[in-house]
Amino acid sequence: MKIRIENLNDINRAARQFIAQLPPDTHVIAFYGSMGAGKTTFIKALCEELGVTDVITSPTFAIVNEYQANAPLHPEKGEAARVFPIYHFDFYRIRRLEEVYDMGYEEYFYAPDTLSLIEWPELAESLLPDNTLRVSIEEQPDGSRSITSLA
């Protein structure tokens, strides 16, 4: 998967394209990128496209925010709209893996019918499910962003 975001006006189109390309068993998405690359902004657009009506903010201090989606995760497959939880994690402030254990990560990463979106997943890499979709968000010299799935 490779998606280009020309500017902020283009981000919701990119989010729709991203959702349409999600593998059917995707429940955890790990976002890699430098500070300011646009991880939180893109996750906000994903949540909006999935029908979240709450105010979407970075969970930097809370570690995790929970939202309720009200849209199909796989509309291209004929899936009907449904309510399901989205967990938005920001592990930037996590310093020890034990902190991720203490928050009960299994209840989030392995729960059926949920979607976990993780910023700064590097420290928790060993805890991510095998089918985690790993994507990189990079700022390009012209100010656009590229979203690329990692192998």
PDB file of C-alpha atoms in Angstrom:
ATOM      1  CA  MET A   1       0.000   0.000   0.000  1.00  0.00           C
ATOM      2  CA  LYS A   2       1.300   3.440  -0.895  1.00  0.00           C
ATOM      3  CA  ILE A   3      -0.824   6.552  -0.485  1.00  0.00           C
ATOM      4  CA  ARG A   4       0.205  10.150  -1.061  1.00  0.00           C
ATOM      5  CA  ILE A   5      -1.346  13.067   0.810  1.00  0.00           C
ATOM      6  CA  GLU A   6      -0.765  16.290  -1.083  1.00  0.00           C
ATOM      7  CA  ASN A   7      -2.020  18.613   1.680  1.00  0.00           C
ATOM      8  CA  LEU A   8      -4.459  18.748   4.600  1.00  0.00           C
ATOM      9  CA  ASN A   9      -7.400  19.211   2.212  1.00  0.00           C
ATOM     10  CA  ASP A  10      -6.534  15.776   0.777  1.00  0.00           C
ATOM     11  CA  ILE A  11      -6.311  13.865   4.055  1.00  0.00           C
ATOM     12  CA  ASN A  12      -9.870  12.506   4.239  1.00  0.00           C
ATOM     13  CA  ARG A  13      -9.615  11.164   0.688  1.00  0.00           C
ATOM     14  CA  ALA A  14      -6.375   9.437   1.700  1.00  0.00           C
ATOM     15  CA  ALA A  15      -8.056   8.038   4.826  1.00  0.00           C
ATOM     16  CA  ARG A  16     -10.903   6.580   2.720  1.00  0.00           C
ATOM     17  CA  GLN A  17      -8.361   5.053   0.338  1.00  0.00           C
ATOM     18  CA  PHE A  18      -6.423   3.596   3.302  1.00  0.00           C
ATOM     19  CA  ILE A  19      -9.570   2.050   4.806  1.00  0.00           C
ATOM     20  CA  ALA A  20     -10.523   0.557   1.430  1.00  0.00           C
ATOM     21  CA  GLN A  21      -7.125  -1.160   1.234  1.00  0.00           C
ATOM     22  CA  LEU A  22      -7.131  -2.654   4.742  1.00  0.00           C
ATOM     23  CA  PRO A  23      -6.645  -6.422   4.832  1.00  0.00           C
ATOM     24  CA  PRO A  24      -9.802  -8.098   6.185  1.00  0.00           C
ATOM     25  CA  ASP A  25      -8.152  -9.381   9.377  1.00  0.00           C
ATOM     26  CA  THR A  26      -6.687  -6.007  10.396  1.00  0.00           C
ATOM     27  CA  HIS A  27      -7.455  -5.045  13.991  1.00  0.00           C
ATOM     28  CA  VAL A  28      -4.166  -3.377  14.974  1.00  0.00           C
ATOM     29  CA  ILE A  29      -2.353  -0.712  12.943  1.00  0.00           C
ATOM     30  CA  ALA A  30       1.054   0.552  14.058  1.00  0.00           C
ATOM     31  CA  PHE A  31       2.110   3.963  12.733  1.00  0.00           C
ATOM     32  CA  TYR A  32       5.805   4.751  12.413  1.00  0.00           C
ATOM     33  CA  GLY A  33       7.169   8.181  11.588  1.00  0.00           C
ATOM     34  CA  SER A  34       9.144  11.081  12.929  1.00  0.00           C
ATOM     35  CA  MET A  35       7.737  13.782  15.174  1.00  0.00           C
ATOM     36  CA  GLY A  36       5.478  16.012  13.084  1.00  0.00           C
ATOM     37  CA  ALA A  37       5.091  13.516  10.239  1.00  0.00           C
ATOM     38  CA  GLY A  38       1.304  13.564  10.623  1.00  0.00           C
ATOM     39  CA  LYS A  39       0.484  10.356  12.498  1.00  0.00           C
ATOM     40  CA  THR A  40      -2.085  11.944  14.811  1.00  0.00           C
ATOM     41  CA  THR A  41      -3.608  14.016  12.016  1.00  0.00           C
ATOM     42  CA  PHE A  42      -3.996  10.957   9.798  1.00  0.00           C
ATOM     43  CA  ILE A  43      -5.475   8.889  12.635  1.00  0.00           C
ATOM     44  CA  LYS A  44      -7.975  11.702  13.231  1.00  0.00           C
ATOM     45  CA  ALA A  45      -9.007  11.515   9.551  1.00  0.00           C
ATOM     46  CA  LEU A  46      -9.316   7.713   9.780  1.00  0.00           C
ATOM     47  CA  CYS A  47     -11.577   8.032  12.812  1.00  0.00           C
ATOM     48  CA  GLU A  48     -13.729  10.640  11.079  1.00  0.00           C
ATOM     49  CA  GLU A  49     -14.113   8.381   8.040  1.00  0.00           C
ATOM     50  CA  LEU A  50     -15.119   5.540  10.365  1.00  0.00           C
ATOM     51  CA  GLY A  51     -17.962   7.613  11.774  1.00  0.00           C
ATOM     52  CA  VAL A  52     -16.446   8.828  15.044  1.00  0.00           C
ATOM     53  CA  THR A  53     -18.315  11.931  16.171  1.00  0.00           C
ATOM     54  CA  ASP A  54     -16.333  12.636  19.366  1.00  0.00           C
ATOM     55  CA  VAL A  55     -13.543  15.175  19.467  1.00  0.00           C
ATOM     56  CA  ILE A  56     -10.433  13.245  18.426  1.00  0.00           C
ATOM     57  CA  THR A  57      -7.270  14.246  20.265  1.00  0.00           C
ATOM     58  CA  SER A  58      -3.790  12.891  20.782  1.00  0.00           C
ATOM     59  CA  PRO A  59      -3.599  10.479  23.729  1.00  0.00           C
ATOM     60  CA  THR A  60      -0.030  11.576  24.556  1.00  0.00           C
ATOM     61  CA  PHE A  61      -0.725  11.991  28.271  1.00  0.00           C
ATOM     62  CA  ALA A  62      -3.634   9.554  28.618  1.00  0.00           C
ATOM     63  CA  ILE A  63      -1.749   6.848  26.612  1.00  0.00           C
ATOM     64  CA  VAL A  64      -5.046   5.621  25.131  1.00  0.00           C
ATOM     65  CA  ASN A  65      -8.263   7.287  23.970  1.00  0.00           C
ATOM     66  CA  GLU A  66     -11.368   5.297  23.135  1.00  0.00           C
ATOM     67  CA  TYR A  67     -13.815   6.287  20.420  1.00  0.00           C
ATOM     68  CA  GLN A  68     -16.923   4.666  18.977  1.00  0.00           C
ATOM     69  CA  ALA A  69     -16.946   4.094  15.253  1.00  0.00           C
ATOM     70  CA  ASN A  70     -20.262   3.948  13.449  1.00  0.00           C
ATOM     71  CA  ALA A  71     -19.347   2.924   9.927  1.00  0.00           C
ATOM     72  CA  PRO A  72     -18.253  -0.192   8.099  1.00  0.00           C
ATOM     73  CA  LEU A  73     -14.554  -1.026   8.452  1.00  0.00           C
ATOM     74  CA  HIS A  74     -14.635  -2.843   5.108  1.00  0.00           C
ATOM     75  CA  PRO A  75     -17.322  -1.093   3.013  1.00  0.00           C
ATOM     76  CA  GLU A  76     -15.846  -2.403  -0.248  1.00  0.00           C
ATOM     77  CA  LYS A  77     -16.713  -5.912   0.934  1.00  0.00           C
ATOM     78  CA  GLY A  78     -20.354  -4.981   1.513  1.00  0.00           C
ATOM     79  CA  GLU A  79     -19.963  -4.706   5.285  1.00  0.00           C
ATOM     80  CA  ALA A  80     -22.782  -2.769   6.911  1.00  0.00           C
ATOM     81  CA  ALA A  81     -22.214   0.134   9.286  1.00  0.00           C
ATOM     82  CA  ARG A  82     -21.742  -1.012  12.846  1.00  0.00           C
ATOM     83  CA  VAL A  83     -20.671   0.452  16.145  1.00  0.00           C
ATOM     84  CA  PHE A  84     -17.275  -0.744  17.347  1.00  0.00           C
ATOM     85  CA  PRO A  85     -14.550   0.645  19.599  1.00  0.00           C
ATOM     86  CA  ILE A  86     -11.432   2.306  18.240  1.00  0.00           C
ATOM     87  CA  TYR A  87      -8.488   2.533  20.621  1.00  0.00           C
ATOM     88  CA  HIS A  88      -5.962   5.254  19.801  1.00  0.00           C
ATOM     89  CA  PHE A  89      -2.625   4.741  21.561  1.00  0.00           C
ATOM     90  CA  ASP A  90       0.358   7.032  21.845  1.00  0.00           C
ATOM     91  CA  PHE A  91       3.349   5.210  23.337  1.00  0.00           C
ATOM     92  CA  TYR A  92       5.699   8.190  23.036  1.00  0.00           C
ATOM     93  CA  ARG A  93       5.919   8.609  26.816  1.00  0.00           C
ATOM     94  CA  ILE A  94       6.210   4.884  27.580  1.00  0.00           C
ATOM     95  CA  ARG A  95       9.696   4.190  28.956  1.00  0.00           C
ATOM     96  CA  ARG A  96       9.439   0.536  29.996  1.00  0.00           C
ATOM     97  CA  LEU A  97       7.640  -2.402  28.419  1.00  0.00           C
ATOM     98  CA  GLU A  98       6.125  -3.158  31.825  1.00  0.00           C
ATOM     99  CA  GLU A  99       3.984  -0.026  31.443  1.00  0.00           C
ATOM    100  CA  VAL A 100       2.308  -1.597  28.425  1.00  0.00           C
ATOM    101  CA  TYR A 101       1.749  -4.833  30.381  1.00  0.00           C
ATOM    102  CA  ASP A 102       0.280  -2.834  33.274  1.00  0.00           C
ATOM    103  CA  MET A 103      -2.267  -1.122  31.044  1.00  0.00           C
ATOM    104  CA  GLY A 104      -3.640  -4.531  29.996  1.00  0.00           C
ATOM    105  CA  TYR A 105      -2.643  -4.349  26.338  1.00  0.00           C
ATOM    106  CA  GLU A 106      -4.153  -7.799  25.609  1.00  0.00           C
ATOM    107  CA  GLU A 107      -7.647  -6.446  26.252  1.00  0.00           C
ATOM    108  CA  TYR A 108      -7.100  -3.944  23.451  1.00  0.00           C
ATOM    109  CA  PHE A 109      -4.847  -5.679  20.910  1.00  0.00           C
ATOM    110  CA  TYR A 110      -6.634  -9.039  20.988  1.00  0.00           C
ATOM    111  CA  ALA A 111     -10.250  -7.996  21.498  1.00  0.00           C
ATOM    112  CA  PRO A 112     -12.592  -9.042  18.689  1.00  0.00           C
ATOM    113  CA  ASP A 113     -14.451  -6.401  16.697  1.00  0.00           C
ATOM    114  CA  THR A 114     -12.159  -3.534  17.685  1.00  0.00           C
ATOM    115  CA  LEU A 115      -9.540  -1.422  15.969  1.00  0.00           C
ATOM    116  CA  SER A 116      -6.329  -0.317  17.704  1.00  0.00           C
ATOM    117  CA  LEU A 117      -4.325   2.532  16.173  1.00  0.00           C
ATOM    118  CA  ILE A 118      -0.857   2.907  17.708  1.00  0.00           C
ATOM    119  CA  GLU A 119       1.538   5.830  17.445  1.00  0.00           C
ATOM    120  CA  TRP A 120       5.177   5.282  18.491  1.00  0.00           C
ATOM    121  CA  PRO A 121       4.836   1.449  18.678  1.00  0.00           C
ATOM    122  CA  GLU A 122       8.588   0.753  18.710  1.00  0.00           C
ATOM    123  CA  LEU A 123       8.891  -0.127  22.408  1.00  0.00           C
ATOM    124  CA  ALA A 124       5.870  -2.464  22.296  1.00  0.00           C
ATOM    125  CA  GLU A 125       6.834  -4.130  19.006  1.00  0.00           C
ATOM    126  CA  SER A 126       7.257  -7.553  20.646  1.00  0.00           C
ATOM    127  CA  LEU A 127       3.672  -7.419  21.982  1.00  0.00           C
ATOM    128  CA  LEU A 128       1.930  -6.602  18.714  1.00  0.00           C
ATOM    129  CA  PRO A 129      -0.185  -9.352  17.138  1.00  0.00           C
ATOM    130  CA  ASP A 130       1.294 -11.156  14.128  1.00  0.00           C
ATOM    131  CA  ASN A 131      -1.278  -9.644  11.777  1.00  0.00           C
ATOM    132  CA  THR A 132      -0.525  -6.038  12.819  1.00  0.00           C
ATOM    133  CA  LEU A 133      -0.491  -3.699   9.838  1.00  0.00           C
ATOM    134  CA  ARG A 134       2.660  -1.602  10.074  1.00  0.00           C
ATOM    135  CA  VAL A 135       2.713   1.665   8.163  1.00  0.00           C
ATOM    136  CA  SER A 136       5.180   4.479   7.803  1.00  0.00           C
ATOM    137  CA  ILE A 137       4.173   8.118   7.441  1.00  0.00           C
ATOM    138  CA  GLU A 138       6.901  10.327   6.023  1.00  0.00           C
ATOM    139  CA  GLU A 139       7.021  13.988   5.135  1.00  0.00           C
ATOM    140  CA  GLN A 140       8.351  14.582   1.638  1.00  0.00           C
ATOM    141  CA  PRO A 141      10.553  17.522   0.579  1.00  0.00           C
ATOM    142  CA  ASP A 142       7.546  19.220  -1.053  1.00  0.00           C
ATOM    143  CA  GLY A 143       5.515  19.025   2.196  1.00  0.00           C
ATOM    144  CA  SER A 144       3.303  16.162   1.073  1.00  0.00           C
ATOM    145  CA  ARG A 145       3.122  12.948   3.099  1.00  0.00           C
ATOM    146  CA  SER A 146       3.519   9.367   1.979  1.00  0.00           C
ATOM    147  CA  ILE A 147       1.895   6.456   3.758  1.00  0.00           C
ATOM    148  CA  THR A 148       3.534   3.133   3.010  1.00  0.00           C
ATOM    149  CA  SER A 149       2.849  -0.325   4.423  1.00  0.00           C
ATOM    150  CA  LEU A 150       5.956  -1.995   5.823  1.00  0.00           C
ATOM    151  CA  ALA A 151       6.807  -5.642   5.271  1.00  0.00           C
TER     152      ALA A 151
END
